[in-house]
CSV table of C-alpha atoms in Angstrom, one decimal:
chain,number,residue,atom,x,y,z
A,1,UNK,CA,-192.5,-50.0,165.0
A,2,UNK,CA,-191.6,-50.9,161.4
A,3,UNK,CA,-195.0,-50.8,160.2
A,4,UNK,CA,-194.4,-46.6,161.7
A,5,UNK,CA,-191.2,-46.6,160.3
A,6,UNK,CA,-192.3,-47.7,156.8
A,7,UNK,CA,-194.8,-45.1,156.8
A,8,UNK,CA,-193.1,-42.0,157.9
A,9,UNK,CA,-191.2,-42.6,154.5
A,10,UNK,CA,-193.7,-42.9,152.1
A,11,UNK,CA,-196.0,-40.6,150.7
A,12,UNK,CA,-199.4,-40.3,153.2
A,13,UNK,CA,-201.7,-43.3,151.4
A,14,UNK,CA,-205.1,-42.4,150.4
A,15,UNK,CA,-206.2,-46.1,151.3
A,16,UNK,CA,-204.9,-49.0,152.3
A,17,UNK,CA,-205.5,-53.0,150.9
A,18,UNK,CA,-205.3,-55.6,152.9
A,19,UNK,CA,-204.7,-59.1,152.0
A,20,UNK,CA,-206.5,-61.8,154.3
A,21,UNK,CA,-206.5,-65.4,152.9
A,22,UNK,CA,-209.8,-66.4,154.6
A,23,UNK,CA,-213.0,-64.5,154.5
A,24,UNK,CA,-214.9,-67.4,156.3
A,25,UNK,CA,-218.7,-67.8,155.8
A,26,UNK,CA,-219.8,-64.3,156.5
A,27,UNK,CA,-217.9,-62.2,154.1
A,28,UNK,CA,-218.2,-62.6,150.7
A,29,UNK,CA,-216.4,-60.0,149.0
A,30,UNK,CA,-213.8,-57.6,149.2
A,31,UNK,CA,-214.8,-55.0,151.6
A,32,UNK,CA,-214.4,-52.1,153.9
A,33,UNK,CA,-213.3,-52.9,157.6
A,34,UNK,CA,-215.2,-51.5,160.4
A,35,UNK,CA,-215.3,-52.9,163.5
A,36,UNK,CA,-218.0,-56.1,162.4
A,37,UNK,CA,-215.8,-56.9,160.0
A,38,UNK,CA,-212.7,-57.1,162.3
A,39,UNK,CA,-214.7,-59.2,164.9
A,40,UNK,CA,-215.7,-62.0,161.9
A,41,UNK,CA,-211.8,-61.8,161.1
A,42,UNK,CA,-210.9,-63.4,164.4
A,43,UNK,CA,-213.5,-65.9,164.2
A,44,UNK,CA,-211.7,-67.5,160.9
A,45,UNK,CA,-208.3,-66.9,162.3
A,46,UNK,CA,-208.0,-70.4,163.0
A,47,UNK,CA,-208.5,-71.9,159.7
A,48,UNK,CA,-205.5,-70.4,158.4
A,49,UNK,CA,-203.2,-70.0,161.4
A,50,UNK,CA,-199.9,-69.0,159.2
A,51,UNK,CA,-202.2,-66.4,157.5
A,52,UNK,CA,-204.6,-64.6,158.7
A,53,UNK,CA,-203.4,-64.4,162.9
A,54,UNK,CA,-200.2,-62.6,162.0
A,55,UNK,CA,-202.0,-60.3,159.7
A,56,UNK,CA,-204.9,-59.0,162.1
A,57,UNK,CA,-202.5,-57.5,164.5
A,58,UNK,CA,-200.9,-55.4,161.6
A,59,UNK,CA,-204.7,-54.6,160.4
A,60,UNK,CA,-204.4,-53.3,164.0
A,61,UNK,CA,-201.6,-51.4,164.0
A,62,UNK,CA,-202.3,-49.9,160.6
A,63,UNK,CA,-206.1,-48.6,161.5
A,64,UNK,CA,-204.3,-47.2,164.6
A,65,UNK,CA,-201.6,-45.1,162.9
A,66,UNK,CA,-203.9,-44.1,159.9
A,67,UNK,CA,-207.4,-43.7,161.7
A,68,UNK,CA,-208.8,-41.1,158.8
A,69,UNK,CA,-208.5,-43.0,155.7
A,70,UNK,CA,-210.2,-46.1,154.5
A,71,UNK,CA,-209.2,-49.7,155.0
A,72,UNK,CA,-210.1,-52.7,153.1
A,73,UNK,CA,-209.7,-56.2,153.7
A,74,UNK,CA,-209.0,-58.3,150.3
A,75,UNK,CA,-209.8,-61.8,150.6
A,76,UNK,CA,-207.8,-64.9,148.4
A,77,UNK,CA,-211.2,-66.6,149.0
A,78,UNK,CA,-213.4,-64.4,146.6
A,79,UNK,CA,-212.0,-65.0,143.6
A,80,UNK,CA,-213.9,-69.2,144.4
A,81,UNK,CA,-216.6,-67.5,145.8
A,82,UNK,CA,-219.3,-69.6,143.6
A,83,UNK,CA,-217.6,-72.8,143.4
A,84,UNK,CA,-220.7,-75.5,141.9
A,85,UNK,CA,-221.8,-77.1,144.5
A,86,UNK,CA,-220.5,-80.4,143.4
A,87,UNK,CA,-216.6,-78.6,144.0
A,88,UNK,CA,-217.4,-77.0,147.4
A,89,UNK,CA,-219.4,-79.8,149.4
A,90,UNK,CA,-217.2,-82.3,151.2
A,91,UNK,CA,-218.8,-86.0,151.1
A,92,UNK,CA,-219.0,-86.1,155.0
A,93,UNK,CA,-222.4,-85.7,157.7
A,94,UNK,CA,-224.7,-83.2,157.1
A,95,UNK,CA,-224.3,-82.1,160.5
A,96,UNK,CA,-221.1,-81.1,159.6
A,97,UNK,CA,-221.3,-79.3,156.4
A,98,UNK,CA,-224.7,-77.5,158.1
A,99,UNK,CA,-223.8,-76.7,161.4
A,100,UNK,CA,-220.5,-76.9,161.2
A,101,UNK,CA,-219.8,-74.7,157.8
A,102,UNK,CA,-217.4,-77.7,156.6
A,103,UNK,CA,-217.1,-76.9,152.8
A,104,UNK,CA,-213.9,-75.9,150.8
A,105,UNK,CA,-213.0,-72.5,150.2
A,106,UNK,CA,-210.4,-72.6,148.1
A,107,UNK,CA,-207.5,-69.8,148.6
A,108,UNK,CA,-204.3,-67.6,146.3
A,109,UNK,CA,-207.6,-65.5,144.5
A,110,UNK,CA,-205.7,-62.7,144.8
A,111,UNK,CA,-202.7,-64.5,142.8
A,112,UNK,CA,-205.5,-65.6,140.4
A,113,UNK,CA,-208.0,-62.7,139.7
A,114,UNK,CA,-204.1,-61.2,138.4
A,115,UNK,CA,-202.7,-64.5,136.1
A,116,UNK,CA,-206.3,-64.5,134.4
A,117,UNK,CA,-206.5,-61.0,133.5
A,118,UNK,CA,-202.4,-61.4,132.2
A,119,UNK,CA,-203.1,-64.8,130.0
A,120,UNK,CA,-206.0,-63.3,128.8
A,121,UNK,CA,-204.6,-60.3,127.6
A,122,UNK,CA,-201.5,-62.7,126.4
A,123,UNK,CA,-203.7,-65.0,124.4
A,124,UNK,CA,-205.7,-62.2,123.0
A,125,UNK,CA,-209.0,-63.5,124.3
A,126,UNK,CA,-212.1,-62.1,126.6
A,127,UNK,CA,-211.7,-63.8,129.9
A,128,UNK,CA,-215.1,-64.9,129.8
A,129,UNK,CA,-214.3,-67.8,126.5
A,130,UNK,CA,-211.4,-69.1,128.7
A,131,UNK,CA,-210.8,-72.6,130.1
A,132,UNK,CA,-207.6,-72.6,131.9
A,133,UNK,CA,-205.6,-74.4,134.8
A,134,UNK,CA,-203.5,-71.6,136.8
A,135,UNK,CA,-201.3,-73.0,138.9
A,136,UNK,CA,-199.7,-71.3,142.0
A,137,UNK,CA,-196.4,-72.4,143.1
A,138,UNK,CA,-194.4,-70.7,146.2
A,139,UNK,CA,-194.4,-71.5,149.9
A,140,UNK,CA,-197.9,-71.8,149.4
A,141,UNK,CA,-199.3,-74.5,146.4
A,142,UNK,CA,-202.3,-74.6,144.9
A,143,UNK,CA,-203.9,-74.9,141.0
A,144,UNK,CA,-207.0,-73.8,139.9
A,145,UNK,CA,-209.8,-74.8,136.9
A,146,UNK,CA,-211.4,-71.9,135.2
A,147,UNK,CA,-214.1,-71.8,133.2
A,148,UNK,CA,-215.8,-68.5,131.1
A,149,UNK,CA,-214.2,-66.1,133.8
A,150,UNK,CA,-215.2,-68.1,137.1
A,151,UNK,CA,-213.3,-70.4,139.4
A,152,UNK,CA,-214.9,-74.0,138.9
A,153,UNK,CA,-212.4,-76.2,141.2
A,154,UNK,CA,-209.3,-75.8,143.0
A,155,UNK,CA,-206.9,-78.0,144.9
A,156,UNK,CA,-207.4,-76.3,148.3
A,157,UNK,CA,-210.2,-76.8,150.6
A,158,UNK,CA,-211.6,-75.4,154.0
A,159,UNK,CA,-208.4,-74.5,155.1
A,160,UNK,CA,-204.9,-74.0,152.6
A,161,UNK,CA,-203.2,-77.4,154.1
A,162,UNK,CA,-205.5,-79.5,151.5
A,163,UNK,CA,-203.9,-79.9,147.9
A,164,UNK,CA,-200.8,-79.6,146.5
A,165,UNK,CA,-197.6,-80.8,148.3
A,166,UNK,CA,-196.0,-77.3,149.7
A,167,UNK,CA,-192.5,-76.3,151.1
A,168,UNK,CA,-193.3,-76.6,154.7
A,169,UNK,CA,-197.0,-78.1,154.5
A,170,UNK,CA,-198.1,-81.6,153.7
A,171,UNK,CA,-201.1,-80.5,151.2
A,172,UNK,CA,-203.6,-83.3,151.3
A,173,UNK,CA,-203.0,-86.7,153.3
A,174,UNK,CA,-205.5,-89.6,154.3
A,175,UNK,CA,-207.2,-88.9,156.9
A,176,UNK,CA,-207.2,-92.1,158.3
A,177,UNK,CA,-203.4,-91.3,158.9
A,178,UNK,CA,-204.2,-88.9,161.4
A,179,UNK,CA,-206.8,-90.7,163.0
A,180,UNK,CA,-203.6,-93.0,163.3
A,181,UNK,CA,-201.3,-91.4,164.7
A,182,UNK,CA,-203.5,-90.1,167.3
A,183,UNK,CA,-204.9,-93.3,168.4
A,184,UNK,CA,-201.3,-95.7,167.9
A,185,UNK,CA,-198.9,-92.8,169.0
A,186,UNK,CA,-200.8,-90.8,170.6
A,187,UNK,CA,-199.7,-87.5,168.9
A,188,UNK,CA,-201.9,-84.1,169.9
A,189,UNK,CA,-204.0,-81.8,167.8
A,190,UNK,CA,-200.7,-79.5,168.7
A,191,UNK,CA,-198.1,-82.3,167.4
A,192,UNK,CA,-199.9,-82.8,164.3
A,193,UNK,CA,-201.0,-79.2,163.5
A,194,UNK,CA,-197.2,-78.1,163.8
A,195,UNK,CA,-196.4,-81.0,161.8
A,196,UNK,CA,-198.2,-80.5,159.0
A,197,UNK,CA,-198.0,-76.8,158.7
A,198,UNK,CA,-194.3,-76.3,159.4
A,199,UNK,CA,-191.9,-79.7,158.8
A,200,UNK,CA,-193.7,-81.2,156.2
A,201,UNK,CA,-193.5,-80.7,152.5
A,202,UNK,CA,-190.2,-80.4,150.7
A,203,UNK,CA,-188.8,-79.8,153.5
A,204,UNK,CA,-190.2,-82.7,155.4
A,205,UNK,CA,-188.7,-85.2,152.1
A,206,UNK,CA,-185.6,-83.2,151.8
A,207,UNK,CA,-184.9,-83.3,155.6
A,208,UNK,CA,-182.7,-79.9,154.6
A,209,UNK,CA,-184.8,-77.1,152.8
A,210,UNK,CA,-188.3,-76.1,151.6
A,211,UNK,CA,-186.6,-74.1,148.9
A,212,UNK,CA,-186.8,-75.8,145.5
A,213,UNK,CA,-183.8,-74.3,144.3
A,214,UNK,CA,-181.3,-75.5,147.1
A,215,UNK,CA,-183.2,-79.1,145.9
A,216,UNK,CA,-182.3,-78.4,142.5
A,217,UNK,CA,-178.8,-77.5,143.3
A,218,UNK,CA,-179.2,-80.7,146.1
A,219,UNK,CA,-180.1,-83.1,144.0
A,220,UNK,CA,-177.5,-82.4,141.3
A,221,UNK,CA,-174.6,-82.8,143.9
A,222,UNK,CA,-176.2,-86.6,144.7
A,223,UNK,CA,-179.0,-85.8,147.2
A,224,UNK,CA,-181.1,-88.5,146.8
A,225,UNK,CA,-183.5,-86.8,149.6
A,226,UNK,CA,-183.4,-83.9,147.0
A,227,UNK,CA,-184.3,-85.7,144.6
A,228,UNK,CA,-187.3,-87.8,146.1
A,229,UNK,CA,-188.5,-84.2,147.4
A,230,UNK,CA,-188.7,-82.6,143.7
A,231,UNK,CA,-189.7,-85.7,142.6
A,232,UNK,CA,-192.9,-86.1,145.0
A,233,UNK,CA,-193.7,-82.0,144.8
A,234,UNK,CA,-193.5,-82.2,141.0
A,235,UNK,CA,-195.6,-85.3,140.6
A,236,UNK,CA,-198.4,-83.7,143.7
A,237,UNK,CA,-198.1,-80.3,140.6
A,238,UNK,CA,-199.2,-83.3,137.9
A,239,UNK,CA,-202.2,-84.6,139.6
A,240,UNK,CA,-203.0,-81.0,141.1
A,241,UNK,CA,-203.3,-79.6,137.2
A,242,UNK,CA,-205.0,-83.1,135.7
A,243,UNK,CA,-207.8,-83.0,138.3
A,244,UNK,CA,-208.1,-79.3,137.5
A,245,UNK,CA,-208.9,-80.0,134.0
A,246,UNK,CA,-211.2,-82.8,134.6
A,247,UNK,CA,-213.8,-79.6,135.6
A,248,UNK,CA,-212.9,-78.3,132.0
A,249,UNK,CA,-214.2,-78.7,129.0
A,250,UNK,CA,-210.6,-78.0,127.0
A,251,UNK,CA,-207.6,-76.4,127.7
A,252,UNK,CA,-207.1,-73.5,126.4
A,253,UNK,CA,-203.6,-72.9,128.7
A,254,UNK,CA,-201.5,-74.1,131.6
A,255,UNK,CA,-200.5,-70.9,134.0
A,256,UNK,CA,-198.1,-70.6,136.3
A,257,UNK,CA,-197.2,-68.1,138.6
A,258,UNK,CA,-196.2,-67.7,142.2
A,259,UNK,CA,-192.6,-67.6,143.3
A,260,UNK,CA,-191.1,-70.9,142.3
A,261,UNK,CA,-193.8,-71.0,139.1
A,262,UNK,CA,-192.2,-68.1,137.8
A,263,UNK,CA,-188.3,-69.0,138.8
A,264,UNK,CA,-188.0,-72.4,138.8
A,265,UNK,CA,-187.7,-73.4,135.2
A,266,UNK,CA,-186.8,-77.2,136.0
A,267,UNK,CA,-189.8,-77.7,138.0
A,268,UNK,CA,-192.3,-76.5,135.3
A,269,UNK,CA,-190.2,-78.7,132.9
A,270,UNK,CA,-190.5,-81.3,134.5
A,271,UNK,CA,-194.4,-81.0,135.2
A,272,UNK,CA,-195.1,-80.0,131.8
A,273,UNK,CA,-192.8,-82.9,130.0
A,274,UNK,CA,-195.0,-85.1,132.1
A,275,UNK,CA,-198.1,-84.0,130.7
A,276,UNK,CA,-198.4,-84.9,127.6
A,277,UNK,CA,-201.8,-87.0,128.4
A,278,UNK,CA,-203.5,-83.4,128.3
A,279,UNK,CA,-201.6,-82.1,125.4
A,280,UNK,CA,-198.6,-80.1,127.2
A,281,UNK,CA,-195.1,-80.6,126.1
A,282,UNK,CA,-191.9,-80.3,127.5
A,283,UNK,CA,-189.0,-78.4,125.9
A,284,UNK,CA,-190.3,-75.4,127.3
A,285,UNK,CA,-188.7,-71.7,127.0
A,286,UNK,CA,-186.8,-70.1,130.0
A,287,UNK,CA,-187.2,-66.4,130.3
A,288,UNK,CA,-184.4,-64.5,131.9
A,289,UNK,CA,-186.2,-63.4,135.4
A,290,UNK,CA,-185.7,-59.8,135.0
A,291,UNK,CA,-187.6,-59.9,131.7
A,292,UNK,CA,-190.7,-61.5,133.1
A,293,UNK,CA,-190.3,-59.0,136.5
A,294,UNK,CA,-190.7,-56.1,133.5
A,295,UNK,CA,-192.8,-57.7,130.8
A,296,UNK,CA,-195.6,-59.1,133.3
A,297,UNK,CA,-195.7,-62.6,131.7
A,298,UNK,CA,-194.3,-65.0,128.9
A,299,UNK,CA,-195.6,-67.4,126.9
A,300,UNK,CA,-192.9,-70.3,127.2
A,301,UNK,CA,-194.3,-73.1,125.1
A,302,UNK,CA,-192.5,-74.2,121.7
A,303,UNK,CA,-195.2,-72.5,119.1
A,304,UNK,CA,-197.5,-75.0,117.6
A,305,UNK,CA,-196.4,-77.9,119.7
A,306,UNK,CA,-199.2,-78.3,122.2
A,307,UNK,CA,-201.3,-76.2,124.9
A,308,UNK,CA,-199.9,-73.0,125.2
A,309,UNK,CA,-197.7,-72.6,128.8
A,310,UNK,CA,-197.5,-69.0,130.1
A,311,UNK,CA,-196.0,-67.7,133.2
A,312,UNK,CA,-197.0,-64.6,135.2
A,313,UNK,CA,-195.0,-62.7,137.2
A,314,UNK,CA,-197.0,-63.0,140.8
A,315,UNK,CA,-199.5,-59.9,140.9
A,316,UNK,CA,-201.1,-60.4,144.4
A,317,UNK,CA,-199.9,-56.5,145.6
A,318,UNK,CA,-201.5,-55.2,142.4
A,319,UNK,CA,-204.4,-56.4,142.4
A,320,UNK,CA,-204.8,-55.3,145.9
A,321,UNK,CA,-204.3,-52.1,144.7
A,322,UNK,CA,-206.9,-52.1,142.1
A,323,UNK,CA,-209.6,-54.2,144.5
A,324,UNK,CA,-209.3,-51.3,147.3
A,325,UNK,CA,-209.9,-48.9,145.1
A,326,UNK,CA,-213.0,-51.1,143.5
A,327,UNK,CA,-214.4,-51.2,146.8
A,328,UNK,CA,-213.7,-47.7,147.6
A,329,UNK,CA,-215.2,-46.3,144.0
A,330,UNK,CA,-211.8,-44.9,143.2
């Protein structure tokens, strides 16, 4: 009903984008949904429950209400789509990485393929002679080594619970903790799937919110919860971004976007004054929000002082936009 709603107020689309997180092993690119395409979508549901299920049934609805014009499915996977092996292949049985398909993925493309083409523009420099760590911060977390143009690491894996501590997901844990808490507690594949995916993160350490800025506000009252959350999250940011830039050669810049990476000033302070071991410095510039909503981006690094630190306003809908219409030869 909103989804009819929405459109009866808008101007009749000549296309529409779709944003799936995970393509899955079949699907490769960007690319027009027909009805093979829909079928593979519910085969990878699974391996992003908080993604890609809720957004089949509005593919759904959306190729009901608007049957005569094209749809496309845009995938966050494509943008790690040629990962080196050494970054894709999981150090488990062949058995599973064959007939199983266990291998990362890597996810937030979308968010990436946007921040690259920004901070290249920014820096005044052909994608293709950058080495860069993007880092996306919002409900989701993830960073992301680039080399020349291409994707070369990233923090997330076969599914977007690996990597980065989020607000409501655990991002990477030892494995022999689940193993754990199924065998001494006896906890299901249920117990531990809603765990991880929904109470976990800052909000798991904070006990009260996912949302760094109530943690900011938090710990500045005397939370000490608060304050272990941001603390953990900002430290899980540190080793995200230094493992990132062990598949670099240099660093040409540190990028955030994503909603807290582009409105949460004390967190990227208090990642970047932490990395001085890769040349970053603290002291960092805080753009008013609305000027980053209309500039696009901002360079936020004291001149001369270290890698340069940039942050881009998240671009995920356009570059929908411009892959649909790739795909479509618009």
């Amino acid at each position: 009903m909103e989804l009819r709603n929405f459109l009866s107020e808008v101007p009749a689309p000549a296309a529409v984008g779709h944003r799936i997180v995970h393509s899955g092993p079949h699907l490769t690119g960007h690319t027009l949904i027909d009805a093979r395409v829909r079928a593979l979508l519910s085969d990878v549901a699974d391996l992003a429950p908080l993604h890609v299920a809720p957004a089949l049934p509005v593919v759904d609805a959306a190729r009901e209400l608007l049957p005569d014009v094209p749809h496309v499915a845009c995938f966050d996977t494509v943008f790690h789509k040629d990962l080196p092996a050494q970054a894709r292949t999981y150090a488990v049985p062949e058995r599973w990485r064959a007939e199983y398909g266990l291998r990362r993925y890597g996810f937030h493309g979308l968010s990436y393929s946007w921040a690259l083409q920004r901070t290249a523009q920014a820096l005044g420099r052909p994608v293709d002679n950058l080495q860069v760590v993007l880092v996306h911060l919002g409900g989701g977390c993830s960073a992301c080594a680039v080399r020349n143009g291409r994707s070369v690491d990233t923090t997330m894996g076969l599914t977007p619970l690996e990597g980065l501590v989020m607000s409501k997901r655990s991002g990477s844990l030892d494995p022999g903790a689940l193993l754990w808490l199924q065998r001494r507690h006896g906890l299901s594949t249920d117990e531990l799937d809603d765990a991880l995916h929904r109470r976990s993160g800052l909000l798991g350490l904070s006990g009260t919110s996912g949302d760094t800025r109530d943690l900011v506000r938090a710990r500045a009252e005397g939370d000490a919860a608060a304050e272990l959350a941001l603390a953990t999250f900002t430290l899980s940011c540190r080793r995200g971004i230094a493992s990132m830039a062990a598949s670099l050669d240099r660093l040409d810049a540190l990028v955030f976007t994503g909603e807290i990476g582009e409105d949460q000033p004390e967190v990227r302070e208090e990642i970047c004054s932490a990395l001085t071991v890769l040349g970053v410095r603290g002291g960092l510039l805080v753009p008013e929000l609305e000027d980053l909503m209309r500039e696009g981006l901002r360079r936020i690094d004291q001149a001369g002082r270290g890698v340069p630190v940039l942050v881009v306003a998240t671009g995920e809908t356009q570059q929908i936009a411009a892959e649909t219409r790739r795909v479509l030869g618009m």
